[in-house]
Coordinates of C-alpha atoms in Angstrom, one line a residue:
M491 CA 0.1 0.0 0.1
N492 CA 1.3 3.0 -0.9
T493 CA 1.5 5.8 1.4
P494 CA -0.8 8.4 0.0
I495 CA -3.7 5.0 0.4
R496 CA -1.9 4.7 3.3
R497 CA -2.7 8.2 5.0
L498 CA -6.4 7.6 3.9
S499 CA -7.4 4.6 5.0
V500 CA -6.0 5.8 9.1
F501 CA -7.8 8.9 8.3
T502 CA -11.6 7.8 7.2
M503 CA -10.6 4.8 9.4
A504 CA -9.5 8.0 12.1
L505 CA -14.2 9.7 11.3
F506 CA -15.5 6.3 11.5
G507 CA -14.1 6.3 15.1
V508 CA -15.0 9.6 15.8
L509 CA -18.7 8.6 14.4
M510 CA -19.4 5.6 17.1
L511 CA -17.9 7.9 19.6
N512 CA -20.5 10.4 19.3
L513 CA -23.1 7.6 18.8
T514 CA -22.7 6.2 21.5
W515 CA -22.6 9.2 23.3
I516 CA -25.9 10.2 22.1
Q517 CA -28.0 7.0 22.9
G518 CA -26.3 5.8 26.1
F519 CA -26.0 8.9 28.3
Q520 CA -27.9 11.8 26.1
A521 CA -31.2 9.9 25.1
Q522 CA -33.6 10.2 27.9
S523 CA -32.2 14.4 28.2
L524 CA -33.0 14.8 24.7
I525 CA -37.0 12.3 24.9
E526 CA -37.3 15.5 27.2
D527 CA -36.3 17.9 26.1
P528 CA -39.0 21.6 25.5
L529 CA -37.4 21.6 22.3
N530 CA -37.8 18.2 21.2
S531 CA -40.4 18.5 17.6
R532 CA -41.0 14.3 17.6
L533 CA -41.9 14.2 21.4
Y534 CA -44.1 17.4 21.1
S535 CA -46.2 15.7 17.9
E536 CA -47.6 12.5 19.5
R537 CA -48.3 14.1 22.7
L538 CA -50.5 16.0 20.4
S539 CA -51.8 12.9 18.9
E540 CA -52.7 11.2 22.9
A541 CA -56.2 11.4 24.2
R542 CA -55.5 12.1 27.8
G543 CA -57.5 10.8 30.0
P544 CA -59.8 13.3 32.3
I545 CA -59.0 14.7 35.7
I546 CA -62.7 14.9 38.0
V547 CA -63.6 16.8 40.3
G548 CA -67.2 15.4 42.1
D549 CA -68.6 15.1 39.3
E550 CA -67.3 17.5 37.1
N551 CA -63.6 16.9 34.1
V552 CA -61.7 19.9 35.6
A553 CA -59.5 18.5 32.7
Y554 CA -59.5 16.9 30.1
S555 CA -58.6 16.5 26.0
E556 CA -60.8 18.3 23.1
N557 CA -59.6 17.2 19.4
I558 CA -59.9 20.8 17.4
A559 CA -57.8 18.8 14.5
E560 CA -59.5 20.2 10.5
E561 CA -61.7 16.8 9.7
D562 CA -59.8 14.2 8.0
S563 CA -57.1 15.3 9.7
S564 CA -54.6 13.9 12.1
P565 CA -56.1 14.9 15.6
E566 CA -55.0 17.1 17.5
Y567 CA -55.3 17.1 21.2
Q568 CA -56.0 20.6 22.9
R569 CA -55.4 20.1 27.1
V570 CA -58.6 22.5 28.4
Y571 CA -59.4 23.3 31.8
E572 CA -62.0 24.7 33.9
G573 CA -62.5 26.7 37.2
G574 CA -60.1 29.5 36.4
G575 CA -57.3 29.4 39.2
V576 CA -59.9 27.0 41.9
Y577 CA -58.3 23.6 40.8
T578 CA -55.2 24.4 39.4
P579 CA -52.7 24.4 42.5
V580 CA -54.1 20.6 42.7
V581 CA -54.4 19.7 38.5
G582 CA -51.4 22.1 38.1
S583 CA -51.3 22.0 33.8
F584 CA -49.9 19.7 30.9
R585 CA -47.8 22.0 28.9
S586 CA -46.1 20.8 25.6
Y587 CA -42.6 21.8 27.8
G588 CA -43.2 20.9 31.3
A589 CA -46.1 19.3 33.8
S590 CA -46.9 19.8 37.2
G591 CA -50.0 18.9 40.3
I592 CA -51.6 15.6 39.3
E593 CA -51.0 16.1 35.4
A594 CA -47.7 15.1 36.3
T595 CA -47.9 12.7 39.0
E596 CA -50.2 10.9 37.1
N597 CA -48.8 11.4 33.7
S598 CA -48.4 8.0 32.4
L599 CA -52.0 7.6 34.0
L600 CA -53.5 10.1 32.0
D601 CA -52.0 9.6 28.6
G602 CA -52.5 5.3 29.2
S603 CA -48.8 4.1 28.9
D604 CA -48.6 3.1 33.0
D605 CA -48.4 -0.9 32.9
R606 CA -51.8 -1.1 34.8
L607 CA -52.9 -0.5 31.3
A608 CA -51.4 -3.2 29.3
V609 CA -54.1 -5.5 29.2
R610 CA -56.5 -2.5 28.2
N611 CA -53.7 -1.3 25.6
F612 CA -53.3 -4.7 24.3
R613 CA -57.1 -4.9 23.6
D614 CA -57.8 -1.8 22.5
I615 CA -54.2 -3.2 19.2
I616 CA -56.3 -6.0 18.4
T617 CA -59.5 -3.7 18.3
G618 CA -58.1 -0.4 16.6
R619 CA -59.8 1.0 19.2
E620 CA -57.8 4.9 19.7
P621 CA -56.5 4.0 22.2
E622 CA -57.2 6.5 25.7
G623 CA -55.5 7.5 29.2
A624 CA -57.3 6.5 32.2
R625 CA -59.8 9.0 34.4
V626 CA -58.4 10.4 37.6
Q627 CA -60.6 11.2 40.8
L628 CA -59.2 13.4 43.3
T629 CA -60.8 13.8 46.0
L630 CA -62.0 17.7 46.3
D631 CA -65.4 18.8 47.5
P632 CA -66.0 21.3 45.5
A633 CA -67.9 22.8 47.2
V634 CA -65.3 23.3 50.3
Q635 CA -62.4 24.5 46.9
E636 CA -64.8 27.4 46.1
A637 CA -66.4 28.5 48.7
G638 CA -62.4 28.6 50.3
Y639 CA -61.1 30.2 46.7
Q640 CA -64.0 32.7 46.5
G641 CA -63.2 33.4 50.3
F642 CA -59.7 34.9 49.0
V643 CA -60.5 36.6 46.3
D644 CA -63.3 38.7 48.8
L645 CA -60.2 39.0 51.3
G646 CA -57.7 40.1 47.9
M647 CA -55.1 38.9 50.0
N648 CA -52.4 36.1 48.9
G649 CA -52.3 32.9 51.3
A650 CA -54.0 28.7 51.2
A651 CA -56.2 26.4 52.5
V652 CA -55.8 23.3 53.3
A653 CA -59.2 21.4 54.2
I654 CA -59.1 17.2 55.6
Q655 CA -61.9 14.4 55.8
P656 CA -60.7 13.6 59.7
D657 CA -61.2 9.7 60.2
T658 CA -59.6 9.4 56.2
G659 CA -57.3 11.8 55.3
A660 CA -58.9 12.5 51.6
I661 CA -58.3 16.2 51.8
L662 CA -61.6 17.7 50.5
G663 CA -59.9 21.4 50.2
A664 CA -56.5 23.3 49.0
V665 CA -56.7 25.7 48.1
S666 CA -53.9 28.6 46.8
Y667 CA -54.2 31.8 45.8
P668 CA -52.9 33.8 43.8
S669 CA -53.8 31.1 41.0
Y670 CA -54.0 30.9 37.3
D671 CA -55.7 29.8 34.6
A672 CA -54.3 26.8 33.6
N673 CA -55.6 27.6 29.8
D674 CA -53.2 30.7 30.1
V675 CA -49.5 28.8 29.5
V676 CA -51.0 25.5 26.7
S677 CA -52.1 26.8 23.8
I678 CA -50.7 24.1 21.2
T679 CA -52.0 26.7 18.0
D680 CA -49.8 30.0 19.8
Q681 CA -47.0 28.7 21.5
Q682 CA -44.9 31.2 22.1
A683 CA -48.3 33.0 23.9
A684 CA -47.7 30.4 26.1
I685 CA -44.6 29.7 26.9
D686 CA -44.6 34.1 27.2
N687 CA -47.4 33.5 29.6
Y688 CA -45.5 30.7 32.4
T689 CA -42.5 32.8 32.4
A690 CA -44.1 36.6 33.0
M691 CA -45.7 34.6 36.0
E692 CA -42.5 33.1 36.7
A693 CA -41.2 36.3 37.6
D694 CA -44.6 37.5 39.2
E695 CA -43.2 38.1 42.5
D696 CA -47.2 37.1 43.9
K697 CA -45.9 33.9 43.3
P698 CA -48.9 32.2 41.2
L699 CA -47.3 29.1 39.5
L700 CA -46.3 28.5 44.2
N701 CA -48.6 25.6 45.4
R702 CA -48.8 28.1 49.3
A703 CA -50.7 24.4 50.1
L704 CA -48.5 21.8 50.1
N705 CA -45.2 24.2 49.8
E706 CA -45.1 26.7 51.5
R707 CA -44.1 26.9 55.2
Y708 CA -45.2 29.7 57.4
A709 CA -44.2 30.3 61.4
P710 CA -47.8 29.1 62.8
G711 CA -48.0 31.5 65.7
S712 CA -50.3 30.4 68.2
T713 CA -52.0 28.2 66.5
F714 CA -49.0 25.7 67.9
K715 CA -50.3 25.7 70.3
V716 CA -52.9 23.3 70.4
V717 CA -49.9 21.1 70.0
T718 CA -48.0 22.3 73.5
A719 CA -50.8 21.7 75.1
A720 CA -51.1 18.7 73.9
A721 CA -48.0 17.9 75.3
A722 CA -48.5 19.8 78.3
I723 CA -51.0 17.1 78.5
E724 CA -49.8 13.4 77.9
K725 CA -45.7 14.2 78.5
L726 CA -46.8 16.5 81.5
G727 CA -49.5 14.3 82.8
K728 CA -51.9 18.0 83.3
T729 CA -55.5 18.4 82.2
G730 CA -57.5 21.7 80.9
E731 CA -57.5 23.0 85.1
S732 CA -53.8 22.6 85.2
T733 CA -52.5 26.2 85.5
I734 CA -49.0 28.4 85.5
D735 CA -47.5 31.4 85.6
A736 CA -48.8 33.8 83.1
P737 CA -47.3 37.3 83.3
D738 CA -48.5 40.2 81.8
V739 CA -44.7 39.4 79.8
R740 CA -42.2 36.8 80.5
E741 CA -38.2 37.7 80.9
F742 CA -35.7 35.8 79.5
P743 CA -32.3 35.2 81.1
S744 CA -31.2 36.1 76.7
G745 CA -33.3 38.1 74.4
P746 CA -36.1 40.2 74.0
V747 CA -39.1 40.1 76.9
L748 CA -42.7 38.7 75.8
P749 CA -45.4 40.4 75.6
N750 CA -49.1 38.8 75.9
A751 CA -51.0 39.9 72.5
T752 CA -54.7 39.2 74.9
S753 CA -57.1 42.5 75.4
G754 CA -55.1 44.7 78.3
G755 CA -52.0 42.4 77.7
T756 CA -53.0 40.1 80.9
C757 CA -54.0 37.0 81.0
N758 CA -55.4 35.5 84.3
G759 CA -55.0 39.7 85.5
G760 CA -50.9 38.5 85.7
E761 CA -52.2 35.3 88.3
P762 CA -51.4 31.6 87.2
D763 CA -54.3 30.7 84.5
S764 CA -54.7 27.4 83.0
L765 CA -54.5 25.8 79.9
A766 CA -58.3 26.0 79.1
H767 CA -57.9 29.7 79.2
S768 CA -54.3 30.6 77.8
I769 CA -56.1 28.6 75.0
Q770 CA -59.5 30.5 74.6
I771 CA -58.3 33.7 74.6
S772 CA -54.4 33.0 73.2
C773 CA -52.3 33.9 76.6
N774 CA -48.9 33.8 75.0
T775 CA -47.1 33.8 78.9
S776 CA -48.7 30.7 80.2
M777 CA -47.3 28.7 76.7
A778 CA -44.0 29.9 77.1
N779 CA -44.3 28.7 80.4
W780 CA -45.8 25.2 80.1
A781 CA -43.0 24.8 76.7
I782 CA -40.3 25.6 78.9
E783 CA -41.4 23.4 82.1
M784 CA -42.1 20.6 79.5
G785 CA -38.7 20.7 77.9
G786 CA -37.6 21.2 74.3
E787 CA -37.1 17.6 73.5
A788 CA -40.5 17.1 74.4
L789 CA -42.3 20.2 73.2
S790 CA -40.3 18.6 68.8
D791 CA -41.0 15.2 70.1
Q792 CA -45.0 15.6 70.1
A793 CA -44.6 17.7 67.3
T794 CA -43.0 15.4 65.7
A795 CA -46.7 12.9 66.3
F796 CA -48.8 15.3 65.0
G797 CA -46.3 15.2 61.7
F798 CA -43.4 17.3 62.3
N799 CA -39.5 16.7 61.7
P800 CA -39.9 14.0 58.2
E801 CA -36.8 11.4 58.3
E802 CA -35.0 12.9 55.4
G803 CA -36.5 10.5 52.5
E804 CA -39.6 9.9 54.8
E805 CA -41.1 13.4 53.6
L806 CA -45.1 13.2 52.4
R807 CA -46.7 12.7 49.0
V808 CA -50.0 13.5 48.3
P809 CA -49.0 12.7 45.1
M810 CA -47.4 15.5 45.2
S811 CA -43.9 16.1 47.1
V812 CA -44.7 18.2 50.6
T813 CA -42.0 20.4 52.3
P814 CA -41.8 19.1 55.1
S815 CA -42.2 20.8 58.6
Y816 CA -40.0 22.1 61.5
A817 CA -40.1 22.1 64.7
P818 CA -36.7 21.1 65.9
V819 CA -35.4 20.5 69.3
E820 CA -35.0 24.1 71.3
T821 CA -32.8 24.1 74.5
D822 CA -32.5 27.9 75.0
E823 CA -35.2 29.0 77.3
S824 CA -36.0 32.6 75.0
I825 CA -36.2 30.1 71.7
L826 CA -38.0 27.1 73.8
G827 CA -40.4 29.7 75.2
R828 CA -41.3 30.7 72.0
A829 CA -41.4 27.5 70.2
G830 CA -44.5 27.4 72.4
I831 CA -46.6 29.5 70.3
G832 CA -45.2 28.6 67.1
Q833 CA -42.5 30.8 66.3
S834 CA -38.7 31.1 66.7
N835 CA -37.9 28.1 64.5
V836 CA -41.2 26.5 63.9
E837 CA -42.2 26.7 60.2
A838 CA -45.3 24.7 59.5
T839 CA -47.5 24.5 56.0
P840 CA -51.3 25.0 55.3
L841 CA -51.2 21.1 55.3
Q842 CA -49.4 20.2 58.7
M843 CA -51.1 22.3 60.5
A844 CA -54.6 21.3 59.0
M845 CA -53.4 17.6 60.5
V846 CA -53.0 19.4 63.8
A847 CA -56.8 19.3 63.7
S848 CA -57.8 16.7 62.1
G849 CA -55.5 14.0 64.3
I850 CA -57.3 15.9 67.5
A851 CA -60.4 15.3 66.2
N852 CA -59.8 11.9 65.1
D853 CA -59.8 11.4 69.0
G854 CA -55.5 11.7 68.7
E855 CA -55.0 9.6 65.6
V856 CA -54.2 11.8 61.9
M857 CA -54.7 10.1 58.6
H858 CA -52.4 10.2 55.4
P859 CA -53.4 13.4 53.9
Y860 CA -54.1 11.9 50.2
L861 CA -55.5 14.2 46.5
V862 CA -56.0 10.6 44.4
D863 CA -59.2 8.8 45.3
S864 CA -59.1 6.6 42.1
V865 CA -58.2 5.5 39.0
L866 CA -60.5 4.2 36.3
D867 CA -59.6 3.1 33.2
S868 CA -61.2 4.4 29.7
D869 CA -64.0 1.4 30.6
M870 CA -64.5 2.6 33.7
S871 CA -63.0 -0.5 35.4
V872 CA -61.1 0.1 38.8
V873 CA -57.1 0.6 38.5
T874 CA -56.4 2.2 41.5
Q875 CA -58.6 2.6 44.5
A876 CA -57.2 4.7 47.5
S877 CA -57.5 3.0 50.7
P878 CA -57.5 5.5 53.8
E879 CA -54.0 4.8 56.1
T880 CA -52.8 5.8 59.4
Y881 CA -50.1 8.5 59.9
S882 CA -49.9 8.3 63.5
Q883 CA -51.4 8.8 66.8
A884 CA -50.7 11.5 67.6
V885 CA -52.2 11.7 70.7
E886 CA -54.4 9.6 73.4
P887 CA -57.7 9.7 72.6
S888 CA -58.8 11.5 76.2
T889 CA -56.3 14.2 74.9
A890 CA -57.5 14.6 71.5
D891 CA -61.1 15.2 73.9
M892 CA -59.2 17.3 76.2
L893 CA -58.2 19.5 73.0
T894 CA -61.2 20.3 71.6
D895 CA -63.5 21.1 74.9
M896 CA -60.7 23.7 75.1
M897 CA -61.2 24.8 71.1
V898 CA -64.2 25.1 71.6
L899 CA -64.0 27.6 73.9
V900 CA -62.4 30.1 71.5
T901 CA -65.1 30.2 69.5
T902 CA -67.7 30.6 72.2
P903 CA -68.0 34.4 74.1
P904 CA -67.3 36.3 75.1
E905 CA -64.3 35.7 76.0
G906 CA -63.6 33.8 72.5
S907 CA -60.7 35.0 70.1
G908 CA -61.8 33.5 67.2
L909 CA -65.4 33.9 67.3
N910 CA -65.1 35.1 64.1
G911 CA -64.9 30.7 63.0
A912 CA -68.2 29.9 65.0
I913 CA -71.7 27.6 63.5
P914 CA -74.5 29.1 65.2
G915 CA -76.1 25.7 65.5
M916 CA -72.6 23.7 66.4
D917 CA -70.1 23.9 68.6
V918 CA -66.6 24.4 66.3
A919 CA -63.4 24.1 67.6
G920 CA -60.8 25.7 66.5
K921 CA -57.1 28.3 67.1
T922 CA -56.5 31.1 66.3
G923 CA -52.5 31.9 65.1
T924 CA -51.1 36.0 64.5
A925 CA -47.3 35.2 63.9
E926 CA -44.6 37.6 63.8
N927 CA -42.1 36.9 60.4
G928 CA -40.2 39.9 60.6
T929 CA -42.6 42.5 59.2
D930 CA -44.2 44.8 59.9
R931 CA -47.0 42.8 58.6
T932 CA -47.7 39.1 60.8
H933 CA -49.3 36.1 59.5
N934 CA -52.2 35.9 60.7
W935 CA -54.2 31.5 61.0
F936 CA -56.9 30.0 61.9
I937 CA -57.3 25.4 62.9
G938 CA -60.4 24.3 63.4
F939 CA -63.3 21.5 62.3
A940 CA -66.6 20.8 62.7
P941 CA -69.3 19.7 64.6
A942 CA -66.5 19.7 67.1
D943 CA -68.9 16.6 68.4
D944 CA -69.4 15.0 64.9
P945 CA -65.8 16.5 63.2
Q946 CA -66.7 16.1 59.1
I947 CA -64.2 18.4 58.5
A948 CA -61.0 20.5 59.6
V949 CA -59.7 23.4 58.2
A950 CA -56.3 25.5 58.6
V951 CA -56.3 28.8 56.8
V952 CA -53.5 31.2 56.8
I953 CA -53.3 34.8 55.2
E954 CA -49.9 36.1 54.1
F955 CA -48.8 38.6 55.2
G956 CA -52.4 39.9 56.2
G957 CA -51.4 42.0 59.0
G958 CA -54.5 41.6 61.1
S959 CA -55.9 38.8 63.4
G960 CA -56.0 35.0 62.8
G961 CA -59.9 35.3 64.2
S962 CA -60.8 38.5 62.0
L963 CA -59.3 37.1 58.6
A964 CA -58.6 33.8 58.3
A965 CA -61.2 32.4 60.6
P966 CA -63.9 33.4 58.0
I967 CA -62.5 31.7 55.2
A968 CA -62.4 28.3 57.3
R969 CA -65.6 29.0 58.4
Q970 CA -67.5 29.3 54.8
M971 CA -65.0 25.7 54.2
M972 CA -66.4 24.2 56.9
E973 CA -70.2 25.0 56.0
A974 CA -69.9 23.4 52.7
V975 CA -69.9 20.0 54.0
V976 CA -71.6 20.6 57.8
L977 CA -74.7 23.0 56.6

């Protein structure tokens, strides 16, 4: 072989080598990312031809696919959403460039690719029937969800609310405000407008894409006092009549003093106050003293029993991921005292505080919260059916009874601090909260359940930077959500 031919052969072999390396890199290491790349037009065209299953709330399809193709043309399915922003934080959106909410977590069922639909898919191939995705039925009660959402619309403030059926854990309402209309970000006829709308919301300082109900933590303020009271009963053997010092101002070895936020700044005229009365009027100094007396480990353990402080890898999914809530062990007296009233390093999602209320309502048993009730195949056969599961036994039934009695006092005149949560004709258990957050506008909370003697719904509402009180801002929304079930 002469020299020019030998050089050409070597060069050609080198080119083949480079080509093989490139193919190996693409097929072996980049295949999945290329499939999922939003610029993958093939993937997008496949999505356009898919008839995704509907997402159902009550008896209505709140998300479904609609064929918008011309007659005799290949199908083009546009995803359609009902309810404006009412259901978006839960349902999410399915876009050519991503997905969120139930649309994301149940994607393989909705698009029909899940292995559990294999038999149906095989049958469709044999019969020539057009494949369809499964139907996902949510636990949301439309009356509860709409009552909560409308409450935030009327109030005009940001926040979130969660409602739970205490004996099952089914989530009846999961409101996050502000929200957005998913139809604005899913158009297949004006893709650029859909992308632009989504991009604008990502930059919106009101964070309409954030699911505050599941993924935002706030200091729970005085709603956390029911956890402190639970620990005082469980760890110290106390009752509602047990008393502890309740000065007008609590001083600590270090840090600022803690005042009361009650009328006149006093709880019992400066005398020791009972646990029940401290819950009723939301006394700061006595509840701080209870936390200090029981110690940081006891308080943190009680919070953990309600769902705080999950182990890494054990965080809640409903099925969307839930941001963990924390009530760490405190040893510094000043920090521990404030932890006892839901401040310091205590942070909770609205879902977590709804679990606290729900656990007390359910004789101390906290049920695992969930949003998907069932999944049905396109022929209406059951693919999955939710089965309620116990999350924890947070407190003894006798403790839950004592806490319920204390919380009923909160909505009972003349001294109750949460009268706006009361429903005429029945006892309602409640607890207000006003949480400092480093700004001049506090977060405002209300948790509760109704009827107190036969709980059918437990709620938690937070008004973000409301700057008022939990009783004036959050309790009316909670009451409206409870009324949607009990009246």
